Coordinates of C-alpha atoms in Angstrom, one line a residue:
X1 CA -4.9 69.6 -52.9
X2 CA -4.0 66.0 -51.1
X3 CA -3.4 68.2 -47.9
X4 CA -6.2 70.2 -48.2
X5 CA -8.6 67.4 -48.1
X6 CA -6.6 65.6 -45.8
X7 CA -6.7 68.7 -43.2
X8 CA -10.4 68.7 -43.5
X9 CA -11.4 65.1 -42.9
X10 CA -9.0 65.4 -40.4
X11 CA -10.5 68.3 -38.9
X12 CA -14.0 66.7 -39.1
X13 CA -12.7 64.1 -36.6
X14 CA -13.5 64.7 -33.4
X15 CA -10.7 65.5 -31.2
X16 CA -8.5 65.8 -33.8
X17 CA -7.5 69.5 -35.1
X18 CA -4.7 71.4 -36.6
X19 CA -2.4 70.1 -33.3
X20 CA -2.6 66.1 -34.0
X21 CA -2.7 67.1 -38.1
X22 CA 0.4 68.9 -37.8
X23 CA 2.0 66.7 -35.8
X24 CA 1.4 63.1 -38.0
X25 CA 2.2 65.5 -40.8
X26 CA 5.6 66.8 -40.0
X27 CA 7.4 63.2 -40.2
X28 CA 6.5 63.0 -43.2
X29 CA 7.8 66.0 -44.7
X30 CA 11.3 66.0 -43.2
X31 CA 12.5 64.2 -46.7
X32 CA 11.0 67.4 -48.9
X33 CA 12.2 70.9 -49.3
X34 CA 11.3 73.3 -46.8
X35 CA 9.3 75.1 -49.1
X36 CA 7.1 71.9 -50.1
X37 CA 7.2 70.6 -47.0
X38 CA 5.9 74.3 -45.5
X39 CA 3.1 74.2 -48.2
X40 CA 1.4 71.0 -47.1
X41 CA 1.6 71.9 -43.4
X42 CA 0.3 75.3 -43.9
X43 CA -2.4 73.6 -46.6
X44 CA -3.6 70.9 -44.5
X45 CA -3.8 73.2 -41.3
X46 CA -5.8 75.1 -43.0
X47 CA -8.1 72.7 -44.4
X48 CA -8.7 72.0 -40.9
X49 CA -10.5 74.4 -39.6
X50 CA -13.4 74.5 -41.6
X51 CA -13.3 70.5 -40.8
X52 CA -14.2 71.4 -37.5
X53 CA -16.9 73.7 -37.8
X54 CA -19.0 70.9 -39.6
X55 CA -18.8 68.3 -37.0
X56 CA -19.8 71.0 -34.5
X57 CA -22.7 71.9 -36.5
X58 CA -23.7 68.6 -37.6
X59 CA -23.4 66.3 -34.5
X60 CA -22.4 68.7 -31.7
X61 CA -19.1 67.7 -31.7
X62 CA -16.2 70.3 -32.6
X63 CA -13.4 69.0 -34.5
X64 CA -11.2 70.7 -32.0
X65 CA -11.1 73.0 -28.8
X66 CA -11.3 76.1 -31.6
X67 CA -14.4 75.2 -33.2
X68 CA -15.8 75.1 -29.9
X69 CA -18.5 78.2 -29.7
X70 CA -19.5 76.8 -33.3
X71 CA -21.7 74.5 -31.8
X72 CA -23.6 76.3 -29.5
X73 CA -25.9 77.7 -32.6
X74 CA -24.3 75.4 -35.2
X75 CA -25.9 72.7 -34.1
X76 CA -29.8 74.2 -32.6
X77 CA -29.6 75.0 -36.5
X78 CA -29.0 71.5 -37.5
X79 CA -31.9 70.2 -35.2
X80 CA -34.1 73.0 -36.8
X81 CA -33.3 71.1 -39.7
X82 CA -30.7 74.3 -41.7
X83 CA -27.5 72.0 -41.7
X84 CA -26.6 73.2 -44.8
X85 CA -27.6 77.0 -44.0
X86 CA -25.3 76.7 -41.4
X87 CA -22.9 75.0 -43.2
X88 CA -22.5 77.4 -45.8
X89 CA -22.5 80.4 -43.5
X90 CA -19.5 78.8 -41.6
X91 CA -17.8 78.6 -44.8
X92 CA -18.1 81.5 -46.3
X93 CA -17.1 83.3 -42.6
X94 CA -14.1 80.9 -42.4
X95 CA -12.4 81.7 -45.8
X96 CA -13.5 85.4 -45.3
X97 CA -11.9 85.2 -41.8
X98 CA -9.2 83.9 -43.1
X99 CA -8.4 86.3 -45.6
X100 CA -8.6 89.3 -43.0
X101 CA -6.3 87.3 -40.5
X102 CA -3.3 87.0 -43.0
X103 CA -4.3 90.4 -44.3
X104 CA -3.4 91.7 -40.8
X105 CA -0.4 89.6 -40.6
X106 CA 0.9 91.3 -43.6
X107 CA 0.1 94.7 -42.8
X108 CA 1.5 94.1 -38.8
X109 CA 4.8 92.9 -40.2
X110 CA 6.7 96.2 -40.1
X111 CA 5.5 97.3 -36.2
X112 CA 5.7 93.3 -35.1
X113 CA 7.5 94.1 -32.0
X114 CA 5.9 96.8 -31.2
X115 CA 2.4 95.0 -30.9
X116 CA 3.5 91.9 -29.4
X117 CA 5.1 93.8 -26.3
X118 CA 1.9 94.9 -25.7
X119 CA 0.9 91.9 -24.5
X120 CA 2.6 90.6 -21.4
X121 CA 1.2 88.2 -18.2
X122 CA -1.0 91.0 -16.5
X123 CA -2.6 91.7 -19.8
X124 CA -3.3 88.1 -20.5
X125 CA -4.4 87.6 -17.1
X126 CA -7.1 90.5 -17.8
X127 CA -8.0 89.4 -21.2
X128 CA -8.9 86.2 -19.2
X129 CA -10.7 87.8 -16.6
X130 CA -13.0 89.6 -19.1
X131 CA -13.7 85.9 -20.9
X132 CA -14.7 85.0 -17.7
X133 CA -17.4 88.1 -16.8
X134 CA -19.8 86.7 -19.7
X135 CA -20.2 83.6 -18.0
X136 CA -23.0 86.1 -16.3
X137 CA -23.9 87.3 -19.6
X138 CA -24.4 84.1 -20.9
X139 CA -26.4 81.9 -18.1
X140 CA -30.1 82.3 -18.9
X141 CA -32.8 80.9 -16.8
X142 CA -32.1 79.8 -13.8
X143 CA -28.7 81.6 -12.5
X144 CA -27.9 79.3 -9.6
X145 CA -27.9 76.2 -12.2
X146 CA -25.3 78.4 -14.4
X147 CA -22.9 79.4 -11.7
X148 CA -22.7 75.7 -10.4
X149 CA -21.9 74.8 -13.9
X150 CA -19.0 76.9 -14.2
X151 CA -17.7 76.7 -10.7
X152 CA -17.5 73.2 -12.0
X153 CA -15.6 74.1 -14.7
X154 CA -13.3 75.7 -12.9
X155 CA -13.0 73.2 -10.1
X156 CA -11.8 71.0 -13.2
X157 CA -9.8 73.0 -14.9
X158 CA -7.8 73.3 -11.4
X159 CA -6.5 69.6 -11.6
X160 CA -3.2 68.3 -11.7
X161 CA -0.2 70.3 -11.3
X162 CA 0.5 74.2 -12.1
X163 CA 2.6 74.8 -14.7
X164 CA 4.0 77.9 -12.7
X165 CA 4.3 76.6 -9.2
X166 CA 4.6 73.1 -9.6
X167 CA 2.0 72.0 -6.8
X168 CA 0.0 69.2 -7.4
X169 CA -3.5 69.4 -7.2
X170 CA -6.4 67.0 -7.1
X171 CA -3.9 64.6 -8.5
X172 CA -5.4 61.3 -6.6
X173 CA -1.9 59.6 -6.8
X174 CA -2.6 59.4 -10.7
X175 CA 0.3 59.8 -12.7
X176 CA -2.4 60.4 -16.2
X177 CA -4.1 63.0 -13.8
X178 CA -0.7 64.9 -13.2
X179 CA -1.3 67.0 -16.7
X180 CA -5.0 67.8 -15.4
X181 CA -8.5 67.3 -17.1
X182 CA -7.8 67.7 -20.7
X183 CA -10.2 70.4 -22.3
X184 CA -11.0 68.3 -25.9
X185 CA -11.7 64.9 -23.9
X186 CA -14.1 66.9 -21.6
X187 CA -15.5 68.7 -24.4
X188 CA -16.2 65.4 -26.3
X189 CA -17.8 63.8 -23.5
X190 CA -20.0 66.7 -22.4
X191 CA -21.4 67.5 -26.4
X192 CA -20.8 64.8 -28.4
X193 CA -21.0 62.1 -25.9
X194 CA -24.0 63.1 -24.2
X195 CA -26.3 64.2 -27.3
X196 CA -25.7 60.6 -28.9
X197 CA -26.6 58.9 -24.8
X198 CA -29.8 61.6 -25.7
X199 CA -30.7 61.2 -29.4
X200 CA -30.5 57.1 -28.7
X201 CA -32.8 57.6 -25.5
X202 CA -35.3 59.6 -27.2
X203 CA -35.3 58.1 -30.5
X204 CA -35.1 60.8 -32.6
X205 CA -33.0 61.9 -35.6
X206 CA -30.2 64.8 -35.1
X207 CA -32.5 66.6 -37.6
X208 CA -35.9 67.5 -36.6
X209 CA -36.6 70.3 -39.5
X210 CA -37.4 69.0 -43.3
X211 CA -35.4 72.9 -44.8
X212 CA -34.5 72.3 -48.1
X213 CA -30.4 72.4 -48.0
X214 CA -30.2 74.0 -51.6
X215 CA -32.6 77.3 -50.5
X216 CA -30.3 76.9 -47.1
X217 CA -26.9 77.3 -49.3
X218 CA -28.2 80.7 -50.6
X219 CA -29.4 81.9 -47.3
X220 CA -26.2 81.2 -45.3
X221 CA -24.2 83.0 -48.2
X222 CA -26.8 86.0 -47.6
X223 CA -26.2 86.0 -44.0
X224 CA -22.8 86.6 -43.7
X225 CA -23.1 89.7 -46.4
X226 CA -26.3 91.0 -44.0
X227 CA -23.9 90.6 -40.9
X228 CA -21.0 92.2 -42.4
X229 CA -19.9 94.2 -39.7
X230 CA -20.8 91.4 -36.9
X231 CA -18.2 89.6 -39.3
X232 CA -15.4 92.4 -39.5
X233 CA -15.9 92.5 -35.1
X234 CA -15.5 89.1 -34.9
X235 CA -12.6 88.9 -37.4
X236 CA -10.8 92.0 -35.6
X237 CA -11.4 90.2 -32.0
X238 CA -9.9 86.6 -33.6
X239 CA -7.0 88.5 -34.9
X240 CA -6.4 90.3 -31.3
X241 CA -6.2 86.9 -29.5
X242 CA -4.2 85.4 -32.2
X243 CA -1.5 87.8 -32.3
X244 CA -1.2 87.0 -27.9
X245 CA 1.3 84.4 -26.7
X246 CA -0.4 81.0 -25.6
X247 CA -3.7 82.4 -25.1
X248 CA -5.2 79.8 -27.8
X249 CA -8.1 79.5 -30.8
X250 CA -10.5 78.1 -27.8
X251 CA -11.0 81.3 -26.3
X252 CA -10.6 83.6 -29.3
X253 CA -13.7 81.5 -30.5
X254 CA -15.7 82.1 -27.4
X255 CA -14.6 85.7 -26.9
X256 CA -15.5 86.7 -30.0
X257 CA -18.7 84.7 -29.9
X258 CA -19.9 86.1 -26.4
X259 CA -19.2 90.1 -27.7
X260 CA -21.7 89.1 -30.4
X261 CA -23.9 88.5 -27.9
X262 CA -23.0 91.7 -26.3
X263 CA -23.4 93.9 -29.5
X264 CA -26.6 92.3 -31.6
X265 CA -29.9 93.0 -31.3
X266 CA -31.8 90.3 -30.3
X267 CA -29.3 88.8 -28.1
X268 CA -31.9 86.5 -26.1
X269 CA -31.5 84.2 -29.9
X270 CA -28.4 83.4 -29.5
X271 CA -27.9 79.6 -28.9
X272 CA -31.1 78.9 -29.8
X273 CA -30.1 78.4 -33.7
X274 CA -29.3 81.6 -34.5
X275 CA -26.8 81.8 -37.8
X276 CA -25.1 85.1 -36.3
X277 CA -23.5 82.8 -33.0
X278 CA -21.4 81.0 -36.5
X279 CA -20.6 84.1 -38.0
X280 CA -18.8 85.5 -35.1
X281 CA -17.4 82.5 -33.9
X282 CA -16.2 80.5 -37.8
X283 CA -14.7 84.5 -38.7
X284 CA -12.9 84.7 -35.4
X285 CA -11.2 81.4 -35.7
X286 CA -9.7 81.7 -39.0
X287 CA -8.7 85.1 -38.7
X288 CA -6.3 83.7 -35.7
X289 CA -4.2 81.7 -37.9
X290 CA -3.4 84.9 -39.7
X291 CA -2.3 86.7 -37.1
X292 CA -0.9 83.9 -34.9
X293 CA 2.1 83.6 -37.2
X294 CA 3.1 86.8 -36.4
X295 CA 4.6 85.8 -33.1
X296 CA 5.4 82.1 -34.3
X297 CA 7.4 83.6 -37.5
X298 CA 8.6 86.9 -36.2
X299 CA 9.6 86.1 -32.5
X300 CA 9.9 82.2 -32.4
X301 CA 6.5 82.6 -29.9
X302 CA 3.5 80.4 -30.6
X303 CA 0.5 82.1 -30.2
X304 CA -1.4 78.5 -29.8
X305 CA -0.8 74.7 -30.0
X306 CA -0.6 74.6 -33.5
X307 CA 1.4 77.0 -34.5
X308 CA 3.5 75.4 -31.5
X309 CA 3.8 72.2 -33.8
X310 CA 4.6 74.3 -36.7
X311 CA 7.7 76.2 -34.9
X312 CA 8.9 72.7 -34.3
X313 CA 8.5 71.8 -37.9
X314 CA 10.6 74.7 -38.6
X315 CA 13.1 73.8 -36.1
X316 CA 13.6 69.9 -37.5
X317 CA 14.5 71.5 -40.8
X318 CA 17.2 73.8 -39.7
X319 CA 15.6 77.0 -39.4
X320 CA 15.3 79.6 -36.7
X321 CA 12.1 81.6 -36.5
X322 CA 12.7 85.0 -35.3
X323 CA 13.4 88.5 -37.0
X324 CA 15.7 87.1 -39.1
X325 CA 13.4 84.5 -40.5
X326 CA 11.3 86.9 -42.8
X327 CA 14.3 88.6 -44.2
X328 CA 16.7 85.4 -44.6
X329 CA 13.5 83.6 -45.7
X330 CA 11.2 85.0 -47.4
X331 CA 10.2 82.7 -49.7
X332 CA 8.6 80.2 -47.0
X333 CA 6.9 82.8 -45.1
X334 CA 5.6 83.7 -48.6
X335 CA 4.4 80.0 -49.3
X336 CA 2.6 79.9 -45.6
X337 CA 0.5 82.5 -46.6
X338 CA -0.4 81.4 -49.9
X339 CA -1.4 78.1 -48.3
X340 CA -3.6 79.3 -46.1
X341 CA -5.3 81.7 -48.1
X342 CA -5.8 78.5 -51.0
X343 CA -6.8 75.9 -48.7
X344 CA -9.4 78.0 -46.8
X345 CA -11.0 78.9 -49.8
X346 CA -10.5 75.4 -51.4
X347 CA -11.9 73.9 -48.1
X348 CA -15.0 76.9 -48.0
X349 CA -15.6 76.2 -51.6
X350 CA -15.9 72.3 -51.1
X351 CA -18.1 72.6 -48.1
X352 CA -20.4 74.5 -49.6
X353 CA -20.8 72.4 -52.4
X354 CA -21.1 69.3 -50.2
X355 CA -23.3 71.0 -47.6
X356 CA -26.6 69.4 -48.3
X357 CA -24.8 65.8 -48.7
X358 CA -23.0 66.7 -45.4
X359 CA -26.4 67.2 -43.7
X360 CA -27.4 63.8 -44.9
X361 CA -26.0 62.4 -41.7
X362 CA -28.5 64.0 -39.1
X363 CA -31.6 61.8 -41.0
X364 CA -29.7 59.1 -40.0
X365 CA -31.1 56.6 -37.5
X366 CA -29.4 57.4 -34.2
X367 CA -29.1 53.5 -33.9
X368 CA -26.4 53.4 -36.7
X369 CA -25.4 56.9 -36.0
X370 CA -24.5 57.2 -32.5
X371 CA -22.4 54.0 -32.2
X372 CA -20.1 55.6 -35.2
X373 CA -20.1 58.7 -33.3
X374 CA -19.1 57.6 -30.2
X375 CA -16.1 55.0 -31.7
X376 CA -14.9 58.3 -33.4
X377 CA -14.9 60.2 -30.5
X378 CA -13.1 57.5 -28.4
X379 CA -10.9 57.2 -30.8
X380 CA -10.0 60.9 -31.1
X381 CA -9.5 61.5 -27.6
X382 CA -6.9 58.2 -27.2
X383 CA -5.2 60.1 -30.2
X384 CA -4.2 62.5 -28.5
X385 CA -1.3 61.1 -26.1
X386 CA -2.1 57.6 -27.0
X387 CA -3.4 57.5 -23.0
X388 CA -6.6 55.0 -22.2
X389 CA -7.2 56.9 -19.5
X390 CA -8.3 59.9 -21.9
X391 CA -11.2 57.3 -22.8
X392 CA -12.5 57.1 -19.5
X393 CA -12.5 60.9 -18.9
X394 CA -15.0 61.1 -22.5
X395 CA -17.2 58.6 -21.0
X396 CA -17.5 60.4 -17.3
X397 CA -18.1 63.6 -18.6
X398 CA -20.2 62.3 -21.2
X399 CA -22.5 61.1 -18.4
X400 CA -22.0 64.4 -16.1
X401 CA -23.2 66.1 -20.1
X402 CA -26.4 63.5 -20.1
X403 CA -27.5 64.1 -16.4
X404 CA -27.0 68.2 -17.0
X405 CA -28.8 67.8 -20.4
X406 CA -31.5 66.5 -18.6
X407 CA -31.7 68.4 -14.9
X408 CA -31.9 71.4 -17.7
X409 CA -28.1 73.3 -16.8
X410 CA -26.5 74.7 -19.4
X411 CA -23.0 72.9 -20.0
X412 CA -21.8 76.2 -21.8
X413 CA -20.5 78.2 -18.6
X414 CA -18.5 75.2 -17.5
X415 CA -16.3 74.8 -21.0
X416 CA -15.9 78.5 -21.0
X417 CA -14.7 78.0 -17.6
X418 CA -11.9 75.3 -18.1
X419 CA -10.6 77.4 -21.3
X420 CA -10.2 80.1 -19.3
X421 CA -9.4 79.1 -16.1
X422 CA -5.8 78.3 -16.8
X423 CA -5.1 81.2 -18.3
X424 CA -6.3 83.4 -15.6
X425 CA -4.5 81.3 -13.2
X426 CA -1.1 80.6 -14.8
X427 CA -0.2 84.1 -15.9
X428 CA -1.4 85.8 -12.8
X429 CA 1.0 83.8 -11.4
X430 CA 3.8 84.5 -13.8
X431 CA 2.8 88.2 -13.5
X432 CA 3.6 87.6 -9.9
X433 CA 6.9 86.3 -10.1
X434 CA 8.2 88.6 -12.6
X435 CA 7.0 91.6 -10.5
X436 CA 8.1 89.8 -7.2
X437 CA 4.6 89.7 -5.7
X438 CA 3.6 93.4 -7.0
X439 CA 0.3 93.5 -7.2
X440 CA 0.6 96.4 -8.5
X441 CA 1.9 94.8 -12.2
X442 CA -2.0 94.3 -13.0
X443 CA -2.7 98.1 -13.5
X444 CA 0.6 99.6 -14.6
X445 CA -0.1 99.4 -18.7
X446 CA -2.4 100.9 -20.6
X447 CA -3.3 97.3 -22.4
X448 CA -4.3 96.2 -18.7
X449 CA -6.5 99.3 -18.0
X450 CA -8.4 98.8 -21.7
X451 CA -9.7 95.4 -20.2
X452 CA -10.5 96.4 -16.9
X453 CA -13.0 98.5 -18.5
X454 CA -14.4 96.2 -20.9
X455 CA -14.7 94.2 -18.0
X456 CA -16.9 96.8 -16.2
X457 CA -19.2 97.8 -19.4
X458 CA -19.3 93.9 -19.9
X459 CA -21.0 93.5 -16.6
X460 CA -23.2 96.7 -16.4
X461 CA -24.1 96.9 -20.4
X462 CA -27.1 94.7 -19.8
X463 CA -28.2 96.6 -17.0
X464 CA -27.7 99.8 -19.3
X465 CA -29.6 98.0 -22.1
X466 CA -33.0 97.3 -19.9
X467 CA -32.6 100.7 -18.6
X468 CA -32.6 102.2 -21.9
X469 CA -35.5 100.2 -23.0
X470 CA -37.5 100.6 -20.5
X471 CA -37.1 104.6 -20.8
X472 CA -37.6 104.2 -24.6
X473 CA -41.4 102.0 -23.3
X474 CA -42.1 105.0 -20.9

């Protein structure tokens, strides 16, 4: 219980996540049984999660890169004054996503390799490729605006040196610049940064709407049941990117997020406070942690940052993840899932409980609110590495978030754009070298052939929509 709640204030923090969690977490447990010690990390990584989904809804700042897509409708819906709708649907998606992620894990045990081979550097490269084609999707308005903001994005995400070639790029002769332009500091500074500069400029509460959070409890738990099958997409597509190597919860969050805009009527609501944009994007997240550990347990792979951390935690107590890990022990892999399935449902439960004390926090005066805000932030992004320079990254982007706030550009396409940027770029690469400059690696599986054409109906399917409608008008 101690890890649960630990996992979700933690989460709530801005910048911190499952990663940093983990990591504080696992020095602590090196005295305890591997089965206890297993049991807090898996509880309090869970518990995290749903930590981060409120800070994105509540103050437009994500707990972590994962939670990411939460805010784009988490928080409209908090300024609309449904916090606590918002909050509820979020939970009630996250322990449900949960639930079908380690349901999957189960089921995939028995055909693990066979699905993880699946998935190599040309697929990943594609997978990335098709993040990347919503970006025109996405951009509404003015479309010259929305393609500066993510060749921004991916101008930034270019920075420092590749992890494949080892050429240094944009450095400046800065050693902190050398790792790049972290996503979570750049994140920080461009949502939660800039909203507090705006909120203390215009005076205003986070809240503009008076919704009573008790009727907004029941609605968000209605939701989710009137979006089931948006829910079982979403959780499907979280699942999928959790199962790939290194890919991350960032863009299995926006992917499943931006196919929900793709495959629901009314798409033009999306982002504007529209509970549907948390539905996909809450389900999607925790259903990665299921499936994630199927590469982290079975093949010693992590599938993201944290389960990275977590096969280190297994490594500092003696044991090998691999094949042999769910036959020799069975018992931990046994207590990982039963953690995770607890604390996401301990964590759901609690937030919905809490929602409409949670939403308390947007009445505040932006005086008293914004300076705690922004010593949080600061604080989470010098967590991170324990780097000051991390600071001064918030703060710049924070800024570049303020003047784009205000010059009207949507700061959307350029975070979509340094998630998936470096995975495009680093495992076309690796694709590269393994196939000795082949190009021809990119369309010899079947895996890269099924994104190549989601790529195509992503980019002609709105076309096809208007089409249709305007044939349907006629």
């Amino acid at each position: 219980m101690a890890a649960v709640i630990l996992g979700m204030f933690m989460g709530m923090l801005p910048g911190m996540g499952g990663t940093i969690t983990l990591a504080l977490l696992i020095p602590l447990t090196y005295t305890f049984e591997p089965v206890v010690a297993f049991m807090v990390l898996a509880a309090a990584l869970g518990g995290t999660n749903f930590g981060g989904s409120v800070s994105a809804i509540l103050i437009n700042t994500p707990g972590s890169a994962p939670n990411a897509a939460t805010l784009l409708d988490g928080y409209p819906m908090t300024r609309n004054g449904e916090g606590g709708r918002a909050i509820t649907a979020s939970a009630v998606s996250s322990a449900a996503g949960a639930i079908f992620g380690l349901l999957i894990f189960v089921l995939s045990l028995p055909i693990l390799r066979e699905i993880i081979v699946l998935f190599g550097p040309p697929e990943i490269f594609w997978l990335g490729m098709w993040g990347l084609t919503v970006i025109a999707i996405i951009i509404k308005g003015d479309m010259t605006s929305g393609l500066i903001s993510a060749s921004l994005g991916l101008i930034f995400a270019i920075h420092g040196l590749n992890a494949i070639t080892a050429n240094e790029r944009w450095t400046y002769g800065a050693v902190e610049m050398l790792d790049g332009i972290q996503l979570i500091p750049a994140l920080i500074g461009l949502f939660a940064v800039a909203e507090m500069i705006k909120l203390v400029s215009e005076g205003e509460n986070a809240s503009r709407g008076n919704a009573d959070a008790t009727s907004g409890k029941l609605q968000g738990f209605k939701d989710v049941f009137a979006n089931k099958f948006l829910f079982i997409r979403s959780s499907i597509v979280g699942g999928i990117i959790g199962i790939i190597p290194g890919v991350g919860g960032a863009a299995a969050n926006y992917v499943a997020y931006f196919q929900a805009m793709q495959t629901e009527p009314d798409s033009e609501k999306f982002g504007t406070g529209d509970v549907r944009g948390v539905i996909a994007s809450e389900a999607s997240n925790d259903a990665k942690d299921g499936t994630g550990l199927l590469p982290t347990l079975g093949l010693g792979i992590p599938g993201s940052a944290s389960m990275a951390v977590l096969l280190g935690a297994f490594i500092l107590h003696g044991i090998t993840p691999g094949p042999m890990l769910i036959e020799e022990n069975f018992d931990i892999v046994t207590i990982i899932v039963a953690a995770l399935l607890i604390s996401n449902v301990l964590t759901s439960t609690i937030g919905i409980l809490l929602s409409d004390k949670l939403a308390v926090v947007t009445r505040l005066d932006p005086r008293i609110l914004a300076p705690v805000i922004l010593i949080v932030s600061f604080f989470g992004t010098y967590a991170m590495n324990n780097v000051v320079f991390q600071i001064w990254v918030t703060l710049l982007f924070g800024l570049l978030g303020y003047v784009m706030i205000k010059l009207d550009i949507s700061r959307v396409p350029m975070i979509l754009a340094m998630v998936l940027g470096p995975i495009v770029e680093d495992n076309f690469f690796r694709a590269l070298q393994i196939s000795g400059s082949e190009y021809g690696i990119f369309f010899d599986s079947y895996t890269s052939l099924i994104f190549i054409a989601l790529i195509g109906i992503s980019l002609f399917l709105p076309y096809i929509r208007v089409f249709v409608r305007n044939r349907v008008i006629a």
